[in-house]
Every structure is written in C-alpha cells, then in structure tokens.
C-alpha cells in the first residue's frame, strides 16, 4: 500500500461486524405476525430488503403500510430485535481483523444507523471500542438511509480525506453513502442483501470480512 494512499476503513455494524441477520429475521417475522403477514425466509428477505424500510414493506406487501401498521410493526421489530441481539455475536474473523488493522498503525471507524444509545453498549460488550477512532450511531429518527450520516461522520474525522476512505458494509445503502461523500465501498454478503442485489451497486462484493479488508487495501492502491 502506497504511503500516500493509506486507507481508513469505515465499518458498518448490523450485518457486517455484528452477525445479527438471524435476530433480524426472527424480529421481522414477529413484526409481520402483528398485522397478519406470513413469515419471510432469509433468502426472500435478502432479495427484497432495501432502505428506506417502508419501501421494503411495499415490495413485500404490494403497497406501503398504513401509518398504524408501520407503528405496530416498527415497535414489534425493535422490541424483539433488541432482546435477540443480546445473544448475537461478531461476524467470523471480525475481532481479529479489527485488531490487525489497528496493530498495523491504520485507522478505522464505525458508522451505523442503529440508535447510538443501543449501539455503544453492544460495541463495549464485545470489547472492540478501542479499535475505532470514532463510533457513530443514529441520533433522532431516520428512515432515509446513511448518506447524510456518512457526511457528518467523515466531517468529524480529522485529516481523513474521502478519497482515502473505504466503507465496508452489507447493504446497497452503504455503497450509496460512500459514493455520496466521494469514498469507495466494498460490500459483504453475510448480512441483509443477496449477492445479486449487492452486485447492482457496481462495487466489489465479497463473501468474508477478510476479503473485504484485502479489497479495501487494493482499492487504496488503485
């Protein structure tokens, strides 16, 4: 890696560093049950999932949920998800990759749409907070995706120009957010999207976080 092109990685949390897709499916099906929708499989979820989330429900239901339906589903999803998240773990190799990147004198941060007050206890529980120069979860309500949060996240990082940044995430929205700020992206198939959905983003798609990090290094030299 060229000295002038040292990469800063911005990690996504849900579905990327945090292997919570099983909790997501269980919570999603619990929320569907609240309004009489049949359960969804992991494969179907990955085919349909998108941000903003109401559009995901529109793809599934053939219409946008009513305000009342959205409120019921949203409350049920979060109630079940946060209970299930306590038993979810980090993705394969995540802990070692974070330590290795930091140990090489390189920097990384975490930018997530998970509520900040929920995100920080989980990051600390898994003992990885020390590997990041900054951790940003969502503050306030948002269903519009990560782009504007990524703007704020990068603005808060000192001396990290966007062209040095590679975003590693599991959703097309991560690639959209990276493009919005002038950064690169690598997408990982272990989370919310199918490989076919991710390939549509026009960025490298990988099956492991180790591959994602190696790809990030390659992008920095290109």
XYZ file of N, CA and C in Angstrom:
666
model
N 0.850 -1.198 0.000
C 0.000 0.000 0.000
C 0.881 1.242 0.000
N 0.661 2.155 -0.951
C 1.455 3.360 -1.024
C 1.262 4.235 0.196
N 2.342 4.874 0.630
C 2.284 5.684 1.846
C 1.294 6.840 1.723
N 1.113 7.331 0.495
C 0.219 8.468 0.301
C -1.238 8.049 0.121
N -1.484 6.736 0.128
C -2.833 6.254 -0.112
C -3.269 5.297 0.995
N -2.890 5.612 2.216
C -3.237 4.771 3.359
C -4.752 4.789 3.556
N -5.313 3.633 3.663
C -6.766 3.500 3.756
C -7.279 3.734 5.177
N -8.392 4.454 5.277
C -9.191 4.487 6.505
C -10.465 3.707 6.206
N -10.758 2.702 7.023
C -11.977 1.907 6.835
C -13.091 2.470 7.714
N -14.257 2.690 7.107
C -15.478 2.965 7.867
C -16.325 1.701 7.832
N -16.471 1.079 8.980
C -17.237 -0.164 9.084
C -18.713 0.119 9.334
N -19.553 -0.701 8.740
C -20.953 -0.788 9.119
C -21.050 -1.766 10.289
N -22.133 -1.692 11.051
C -22.303 -2.560 12.214
C -23.257 -3.720 11.925
N -24.554 -3.443 11.804
C -25.541 -4.518 11.649
C -25.337 -5.272 10.336
N -25.166 -6.579 10.450
C -25.000 -7.406 9.267
C -23.592 -7.417 8.711
N -22.713 -6.598 9.285
C -21.321 -6.549 8.827
C -20.417 -7.017 9.970
N -20.002 -6.128 10.836
C -19.216 -6.564 12.001
C -20.062 -7.397 12.954
N -21.341 -7.053 13.072
C -22.252 -7.719 14.010
C -23.129 -8.688 13.238
N -22.953 -9.985 13.505
C -23.684 -11.015 12.758
C -25.065 -11.209 13.382
N -25.984 -10.344 12.968
C -27.307 -10.332 13.602
C -28.435 -10.686 12.646
N -28.106 -11.251 11.469
C -29.154 -11.495 10.478
C -30.218 -12.465 11.000
N -29.820 -13.438 11.829
C -30.819 -14.373 12.373
C -31.784 -13.649 13.309
N -31.253 -12.745 14.123
C -32.105 -11.936 15.004
C -33.019 -11.041 14.185
N -32.507 -10.508 13.087
C -33.305 -9.641 12.219
C -34.487 -10.402 11.621
N -34.231 -11.623 11.142
C -35.313 -12.410 10.531
C -36.373 -12.768 11.568
N -35.950 -13.188 12.749
C -36.909 -13.527 13.806
C -37.733 -12.302 14.214
N -37.084 -11.167 14.358
C -37.793 -9.944 14.749
C -38.720 -9.463 13.629
N -38.259 -9.604 12.387
C -39.093 -9.220 11.244
C -40.361 -10.056 11.196
N -40.216 -11.373 11.381
C -41.381 -12.239 11.334
C -42.316 -11.997 12.517
N -41.758 -11.643 13.663
C -42.603 -11.285 14.812
C -43.405 -10.029 14.488
N -42.762 -9.062 13.824
C -43.472 -7.828 13.469
C -44.528 -8.093 12.398
N -44.217 -8.974 11.442
C -45.200 -9.328 10.419
C -46.441 -9.972 11.046
N -46.192 -10.857 12.021
C -47.297 -11.544 12.673
C -48.276 -10.598 13.336
N -47.791 -9.442 13.760
C -48.636 -8.456 14.433
C -49.756 -7.938 13.521
N -49.508 -7.933 12.201
C -50.538 -7.432 11.284
C -51.014 -8.518 10.314
N -50.721 -9.781 10.648
C -51.263 -10.898 9.877
C -50.518 -11.256 8.615
N -49.286 -10.775 8.458
C -48.477 -11.165 7.302
C -47.807 -12.513 7.568
N -47.644 -13.344 6.537
C -46.943 -14.618 6.723
C -45.449 -14.385 6.948
N -44.754 -15.343 7.574
C -43.310 -15.188 7.804
C -42.529 -15.171 6.493
N -41.339 -14.601 6.555
C -40.472 -14.480 5.391
C -39.208 -15.303 5.626
N -38.667 -15.901 4.565
C -37.421 -16.656 4.683
C -36.235 -15.705 4.564
N -35.075 -16.173 4.990
C -33.854 -15.378 4.854
C -33.589 -15.048 3.388
N -33.747 -16.029 2.518
C -33.488 -15.807 1.094
C -34.403 -14.721 0.527
N -35.682 -14.795 0.870
C -36.642 -13.804 0.377
C -36.333 -12.417 0.956
N -35.980 -12.393 2.230
C -35.622 -11.123 2.875
C -34.464 -10.481 2.124
N -33.426 -11.244 1.832
C -32.252 -10.685 1.155
C -32.576 -10.222 -0.262
N -33.540 -10.868 -0.904
C -33.950 -10.442 -2.245
C -34.664 -9.092 -2.217
N -35.468 -8.870 -1.170
C -36.372 -7.717 -1.142
C -35.877 -6.533 -0.321
N -34.991 -6.768 0.633
C -34.658 -5.722 1.598
C -34.053 -4.488 0.918
N -34.467 -3.322 1.384
C -33.918 -2.064 0.889
C -34.166 -0.982 1.930
N -33.496 0.137 1.748
C -33.668 1.329 2.575
C -34.189 2.435 1.659
N -35.167 3.240 2.101
C -35.803 3.221 3.422
C -36.710 2.014 3.632
N -36.829 1.601 4.893
C -37.513 0.358 5.236
C -38.973 0.311 4.772
N -39.739 1.414 4.820
C -41.110 1.321 4.306
C -41.191 0.802 2.866
N -40.176 1.076 2.055
C -40.170 0.567 0.685
C -39.968 -0.948 0.650
N -39.228 -1.473 1.621
C -39.093 -2.923 1.765
C -40.464 -3.540 2.016
N -41.231 -2.923 2.917
C -42.581 -3.425 3.191
C -43.468 -3.302 1.955
N -43.273 -2.248 1.165
C -44.063 -2.096 -0.055
C -43.738 -3.208 -1.048
N -42.470 -3.540 -1.181
C -42.088 -4.655 -2.060
C -42.736 -5.955 -1.609
N -42.826 -6.145 -0.318
C -43.353 -7.385 0.241
C -44.880 -7.444 0.167
N -45.540 -6.328 0.518
C -46.990 -6.296 0.654
C -47.708 -5.868 -0.625
N -46.943 -5.263 -1.555
C -47.581 -4.732 -2.751
C -48.141 -3.338 -2.539
N -47.940 -2.796 -1.368
C -48.391 -1.433 -1.046
C -47.591 -0.952 0.159
N -47.576 0.356 0.351
C -46.955 0.894 1.562
C -47.828 0.568 2.772
N -47.213 0.245 3.914
C -48.030 0.045 5.121
C -48.707 1.343 5.539
N -49.870 1.227 6.153
C -50.520 2.415 6.703
C -49.696 2.918 7.890
N -49.972 4.122 8.307
C -49.253 4.672 9.466
C -49.429 3.788 10.693
N -50.653 3.284 10.890
C -50.910 2.417 12.047
C -50.141 1.105 11.935
N -50.125 0.513 10.739
C -49.386 -0.742 10.528
C -47.890 -0.521 10.754
N -47.364 0.575 10.218
C -45.941 0.881 10.380
C -45.593 1.013 11.858
N -46.416 1.713 12.599
C -46.155 1.923 14.020
C -46.135 0.597 14.770
N -47.097 -0.273 14.470
C -47.175 -1.582 15.126
C -45.962 -2.442 14.764
N -45.629 -2.501 13.484
C -44.509 -3.332 13.037
C -43.173 -2.813 13.560
N -43.006 -1.501 13.515
C -41.752 -0.911 13.961
C -41.520 -1.181 15.446
N -42.565 -1.015 16.250
C -42.443 -1.264 17.691
C -42.147 -2.734 17.955
N -42.860 -3.625 17.273
C -42.670 -5.060 17.490
C -41.273 -5.501 17.053
N -40.837 -4.995 15.895
C -39.498 -5.366 15.411
C -38.438 -4.996 16.435
N -38.452 -3.746 16.888
C -37.398 -3.302 17.797
C -37.476 -3.998 19.152
N -38.662 -4.270 19.621
C -38.806 -4.974 20.906
C -38.181 -6.363 20.822
N -38.465 -7.074 19.750
C -37.922 -8.429 19.595
C -36.441 -8.398 19.239
N -36.067 -7.464 18.331
C -34.675 -7.430 17.886
C -33.718 -7.183 19.045
N -33.983 -6.180 19.868
C -33.017 -5.835 20.909
C -32.923 -6.909 21.980
N -33.992 -7.683 22.155
C -33.909 -8.826 23.066
C -33.033 -9.920 22.465
N -33.186 -10.158 21.171
C -32.422 -11.208 20.494
C -30.961 -10.806 20.276
N -30.705 -9.512 20.090
C -29.346 -9.028 19.794
C -28.370 -9.330 20.922
N -28.885 -9.474 22.131
C -28.013 -9.741 23.274
C -27.254 -11.060 23.122
N -27.831 -11.992 22.352
C -27.171 -13.295 22.182
C -26.473 -13.425 20.823
N -26.510 -12.372 20.000
C -25.811 -12.403 18.711
C -24.333 -12.078 18.927
N -23.502 -12.526 17.996
C -22.058 -12.315 18.140
C -21.464 -11.553 16.969
N -20.159 -11.329 17.042
C -19.463 -10.681 15.940
C -19.339 -11.639 14.751
N -19.215 -11.085 13.559
C -19.017 -11.892 12.366
C -17.677 -12.619 12.439
N -17.585 -13.706 11.699
C -16.378 -14.525 11.679
C -15.158 -13.681 11.326
N -14.166 -13.700 12.216
C -12.909 -13.006 11.968
C -12.912 -11.524 12.272
N -14.078 -10.968 12.646
C -14.171 -9.508 12.829
C -13.203 -9.006 13.891
N -13.203 -9.651 15.037
C -12.366 -9.188 16.147
C -10.888 -9.171 15.750
N -10.448 -10.217 15.097
C -9.040 -10.325 14.705
C -8.672 -9.290 13.637
N -9.586 -9.068 12.691
C -9.317 -8.107 11.623
C -9.220 -6.683 12.157
N -10.095 -6.347 13.107
C -10.046 -5.012 13.715
C -8.722 -4.796 14.443
N -8.304 -5.809 15.203
C -7.052 -5.705 15.958
C -5.849 -5.628 15.011
N -5.892 -6.415 13.948
C -4.787 -6.444 12.984
C -4.642 -5.100 12.269
N -5.772 -4.514 11.885
C -5.746 -3.217 11.182
C -5.169 -2.135 12.087
N -5.648 -2.096 13.316
C -5.139 -1.114 14.270
C -3.666 -1.378 14.573
N -3.310 -2.647 14.724
C -1.938 -3.010 15.041
C -0.955 -2.628 13.955
N -1.451 -2.502 12.710
C -0.599 -2.082 11.592
C -0.459 -0.567 11.519
N -1.046 0.138 12.523
C -0.951 1.591 12.553
C -1.959 2.286 11.656
N -3.004 1.546 11.248
C -4.033 2.102 10.372
C -5.274 2.460 11.175
N -6.112 3.328 10.626
C -7.276 3.800 11.373
C -8.567 3.246 10.795
N -9.582 3.173 11.671
C -10.895 2.686 11.271
C -11.937 3.299 12.196
N -13.159 3.373 11.706
C -14.256 3.919 12.499
C -15.514 3.126 12.201
N -16.565 3.439 12.940
C -17.822 2.706 12.836
C -18.949 3.709 12.632
N -19.728 3.507 11.581
C -20.866 4.385 11.281
C -22.085 3.504 11.045
N -23.081 3.640 11.902
C -24.235 2.741 11.883
C -25.540 3.510 11.991
N -26.596 2.951 11.409
C -27.936 3.511 11.583
C -28.640 2.928 12.808
N -27.967 2.056 13.557
C -28.514 1.612 14.840
C -28.509 2.804 15.795
N -29.530 2.942 16.640
C -29.555 4.063 17.585
C -28.290 4.089 18.440
N -27.693 5.271 18.567
C -26.413 5.390 19.261
C -26.477 4.833 20.684
N -27.589 5.084 21.373
C -27.699 4.637 22.763
C -27.784 3.115 22.882
N -28.182 2.436 21.798
C -28.189 0.970 21.785
C -26.875 0.409 21.254
N -26.287 1.138 20.319
C -25.055 0.667 19.679
C -23.881 0.624 20.645
N -23.670 1.689 21.396
C -22.472 1.773 22.233
C -22.369 0.651 23.257
N -23.445 0.299 23.983
C -23.318 -0.821 24.924
C -22.928 -2.134 24.244
N -23.440 -2.371 23.030
C -23.098 -3.605 22.323
C -21.626 -3.614 21.907
N -21.166 -2.491 21.368
C -19.764 -2.396 20.952
C -18.847 -2.636 22.161
N -19.220 -2.049 23.299
C -18.413 -2.220 24.515
C -18.495 -3.643 25.054
N -19.681 -4.238 24.982
C -19.860 -5.620 25.443
C -18.921 -6.565 24.698
N -18.747 -6.303 23.402
C -17.892 -7.175 22.587
C -16.418 -6.761 22.641
N -16.104 -5.728 23.417
C -14.714 -5.378 23.692
C -13.940 -4.830 22.522
N -14.612 -4.140 21.589
C -13.906 -3.681 20.383
C -13.869 -2.164 20.247
N -14.411 -1.436 21.203
C -14.467 0.020 21.085
C -13.081 0.629 20.879
N -12.072 0.062 21.513
C -10.721 0.636 21.462
C -10.112 0.601 20.064
N -10.668 -0.197 19.176
C -10.106 -0.303 17.826
C -10.532 0.834 16.910
N -11.518 1.634 17.324
C -12.073 2.670 16.461
C -11.651 4.066 16.917
N -11.386 4.928 15.948
C -11.117 6.322 16.297
C -12.413 7.084 16.526
N -13.523 6.547 16.028
C -14.826 7.174 16.243
C -15.929 6.133 16.037
N -16.979 6.215 16.844
C -18.163 5.359 16.693
C -19.389 6.264 16.651
N -20.146 6.188 15.571
C -21.365 6.985 15.431
C -22.553 6.089 15.134
N -23.540 6.092 16.049
C -24.829 5.504 15.775
C -25.804 6.604 15.415
N -27.008 6.203 15.057
C -28.021 7.184 14.676
C -28.540 7.934 15.892
N -28.744 9.215 15.716
C -29.417 10.029 16.724
C -30.665 10.611 16.080
N -31.794 10.545 16.777
C -33.048 11.014 16.200
C -33.651 9.978 15.268
N -34.766 10.330 14.662
C -35.472 9.419 13.766
C -34.949 9.558 12.343
N -34.806 8.430 11.660
C -34.374 8.483 10.267
C -34.766 7.211 9.553
N -35.406 7.348 8.398
C -35.683 6.193 7.543
C -35.149 6.449 6.136
N -34.228 7.402 6.006
C -33.800 7.850 4.679
C -32.453 7.284 4.248
N -31.850 6.401 5.026
C -30.568 5.857 4.630
C -29.399 6.544 5.308
N -28.192 6.138 4.913
C -26.977 6.506 5.650
C -26.212 7.682 5.068
N -26.600 8.185 3.914
C -25.767 9.168 3.215
C -25.467 10.410 4.054
N -26.481 11.017 4.635
C -26.249 12.242 5.396
C -25.471 11.967 6.684
N -25.716 10.803 7.274
C -24.941 10.443 8.468
C -23.470 10.238 8.113
N -23.215 9.693 6.921
C -21.827 9.492 6.491
C -21.134 10.843 6.287
N -21.856 11.832 5.809
C -21.288 13.177 5.671
C -20.818 13.681 7.035
N -21.688 13.562 8.032
C -21.344 14.033 9.381
C -20.202 13.220 9.974
N -20.214 11.903 9.717
C -19.181 11.022 10.266
C -17.805 11.408 9.725
N -17.705 11.582 8.416
C -16.408 11.924 7.831
C -15.967 13.322 8.237
N -16.923 14.236 8.382
C -16.570 15.591 8.795
C -15.949 15.605 10.187
N -16.348 14.636 11.014
C -15.841 14.569 12.384
C -14.485 13.861 12.474
N -14.090 13.177 11.410
C -12.787 12.506 11.402
C -11.720 13.511 10.991
N -10.682 13.619 11.763
C -9.646 14.605 11.478
C -8.647 14.077 10.449
N -8.400 14.896 9.436
C -7.356 14.617 8.448
C -7.558 13.295 7.720
N -8.824 12.961 7.413
C -9.106 11.763 6.633
C -9.894 12.188 5.389
N -9.202 12.435 4.265
C -9.909 12.840 3.049
C -10.754 11.698 2.492
N -11.904 11.982 1.891
C -12.809 10.933 1.407
C -12.154 9.945 0.453
N -11.211 10.412 -0.348
C -10.582 9.513 -1.318
C -9.730 8.431 -0.651
N -9.439 8.602 0.638
C -8.705 7.577 1.377
C -9.636 6.611 2.095
N -10.946 6.866 2.038
C -11.908 6.098 2.826
C -12.494 4.950 2.009
N -12.559 3.771 2.639
C -13.300 2.645 2.077
C -14.361 2.235 3.100
N -15.617 2.254 2.675
C -16.733 1.822 3.514
C -16.954 0.332 3.301
N -17.008 -0.426 4.383
C -17.310 -1.858 4.300
C -18.674 -2.083 4.949
N -19.627 -2.567 4.153
C -20.974 -2.789 4.665
C -21.653 -3.953 3.969
N -22.904 -4.207 4.377
C -23.642 -5.352 3.835
C -24.840 -4.930 2.997
N -24.997 -3.627 2.741
C -26.199 -3.128 2.077
C -25.845 -2.179 0.942
N -26.681 -2.165 -0.079
C -26.502 -1.214 -1.172
C -26.432 0.212 -0.636
N -27.170 0.477 0.424
C -27.174 1.811 1.027
C -25.784 2.235 1.495
N -24.952 1.274 1.900
C -23.574 1.603 2.293
C -22.774 2.115 1.095
N -22.994 1.506 -0.072
C -22.313 1.961 -1.282
C -22.832 3.330 -1.707
N -24.129 3.546 -1.557
C -24.733 4.842 -1.884
C -24.140 5.934 -0.987
N -24.032 5.633 0.307
C -23.468 6.600 1.259
C -22.008 6.896 0.934
N -21.248 5.861 0.579
C -19.839 6.063 0.221
C -19.718 6.958 -1.010
N -20.518 6.667 -2.008
C -20.479 7.465 -3.238
C -20.859 8.916 -2.957
N -21.800 9.105 -2.052
C -22.294 10.443 -1.704
C -21.186 11.336 -1.151
N -20.230 10.726 -0.450
C -19.144 11.512 0.157
C -17.839 11.427 -0.627
N -17.834 10.700 -1.744
C -16.621 10.588 -2.542
C -15.670 9.507 -2.079
N -16.200 8.528 -1.344
C -15.398 7.403 -0.853
C -15.651 6.156 -1.705
N -14.878 5.109 -1.458
C -15.077 3.810 -2.119
C -15.896 2.915 -1.198
N -16.317 1.765 -1.713
C -17.081 0.814 -0.890
C -16.774 -0.612 -1.305
N -16.870 -1.514 -0.326
C -16.826 -2.959 -0.540
C -18.042 -3.524 0.182
N -18.786 -4.390 -0.476
C -19.999 -4.947 0.127
C -19.836 -6.440 0.423
N -20.394 -6.833 1.557
C -20.221 -8.169 2.142
C -21.555 -8.908 2.136
N -21.529 -10.174 1.733
C -22.771 -10.942 1.519
C -23.338 -11.586 2.781
N -22.747 -11.333 3.934
C -23.187 -12.026 5.153
C -24.348 -11.387 5.889
N -24.904 -10.305 5.318
C -25.934 -9.566 6.040
C -27.280 -9.547 5.359
N -27.755 -8.344 5.014
C -29.154 -8.149 4.657
C -29.487 -8.334 3.174
N -28.482 -8.362 2.294
C -28.742 -8.380 0.856
C -28.239 -9.671 0.204
N -28.892 -10.045 -0.879
C -28.386 -11.140 -1.704
C -27.196 -10.635 -2.518
N -26.385 -11.568 -2.998
C -25.250 -11.199 -3.847
C -25.736 -10.444 -5.082
N -26.823 -10.902 -5.681
C -27.357 -10.246 -6.879
C -27.721 -8.793 -6.589
N -28.364 -8.548 -5.439
C -28.728 -7.179 -5.064
C -27.487 -6.320 -4.887
N -26.464 -6.873 -4.239
C -25.248 -6.106 -3.973
C -24.483 -5.789 -5.247
N -24.445 -6.734 -6.186
C -23.706 -6.505 -7.431
C -24.270 -5.326 -8.210
N -25.553 -5.031 -8.015
C -26.181 -3.912 -8.712
C -25.587 -2.574 -8.290
N -24.896 -2.543 -7.141
C -24.310 -1.294 -6.650
C -23.050 -0.903 -7.425
N -22.482 -1.838 -8.191
C -21.321 -1.515 -9.014
C -20.015 -1.378 -8.260
N -19.922 -2.016 -7.081
C -18.690 -2.005 -6.284
C -18.290 -3.448 -5.997
N -17.052 -3.694 -5.506
C -16.652 -5.063 -5.207
C -17.570 -5.722 -4.167
N -17.882 -6.998 -4.399
C -18.734 -7.778 -3.494
C -17.942 -9.005 -3.051
N -17.909 -9.261 -1.748
C -17.096 -10.342 -1.190
C -17.922 -11.165 -0.200
N -17.412 -12.364 0.116
C -18.143 -13.282 0.988
C -17.619 -13.349 2.416
N -16.466 -12.745 2.680
C -15.917 -12.736 4.033
C -15.379 -11.340 4.351
N -15.292 -11.039 5.644
C -14.733 -9.747 6.037
C -13.240 -9.685 5.741
N -12.568 -10.808 5.797
C -11.141 -10.821 5.455
C -10.945 -10.393 4.000
N -11.789 -10.923 3.106
C -11.729 -10.499 1.702
C -12.037 -9.010 1.577
N -12.965 -8.523 2.392
C -13.341 -7.112 2.330
C -12.157 -6.214 2.672
N -11.411 -6.583 3.691
C -10.250 -5.795 4.097
C -9.167 -5.836 3.022
N -8.928 -7.028 2.460
C -7.931 -7.126 1.391
C -8.345 -6.281 0.183
N -9.636 -6.288 -0.110
C -10.149 -5.490 -1.231
C -9.995 -4.002 -0.945
N -10.213 -3.614 0.307
C -10.037 -2.213 0.700
C -8.596 -1.766 0.467
N -7.656 -2.636 0.785
C -6.246 -2.321 0.549
C -5.969 -2.149 -0.935
N -6.561 -3.002 -1.755
C -6.383 -2.930 -3.210
C -6.935 -1.637 -3.773
N -8.124 -1.247 -3.266
C -8.742 -0.008 -3.743
C -7.855 1.206 -3.446
N -7.188 1.169 -2.318
C -6.332 2.296 -1.935
C -5.148 2.464 -2.883
N -4.723 1.370 -3.483
C -3.586 1.437 -4.385
C -3.983 1.687 -5.846
N -5.302 1.718 -6.093
C -5.757 1.851 -7.478
C -5.937 3.306 -7.874
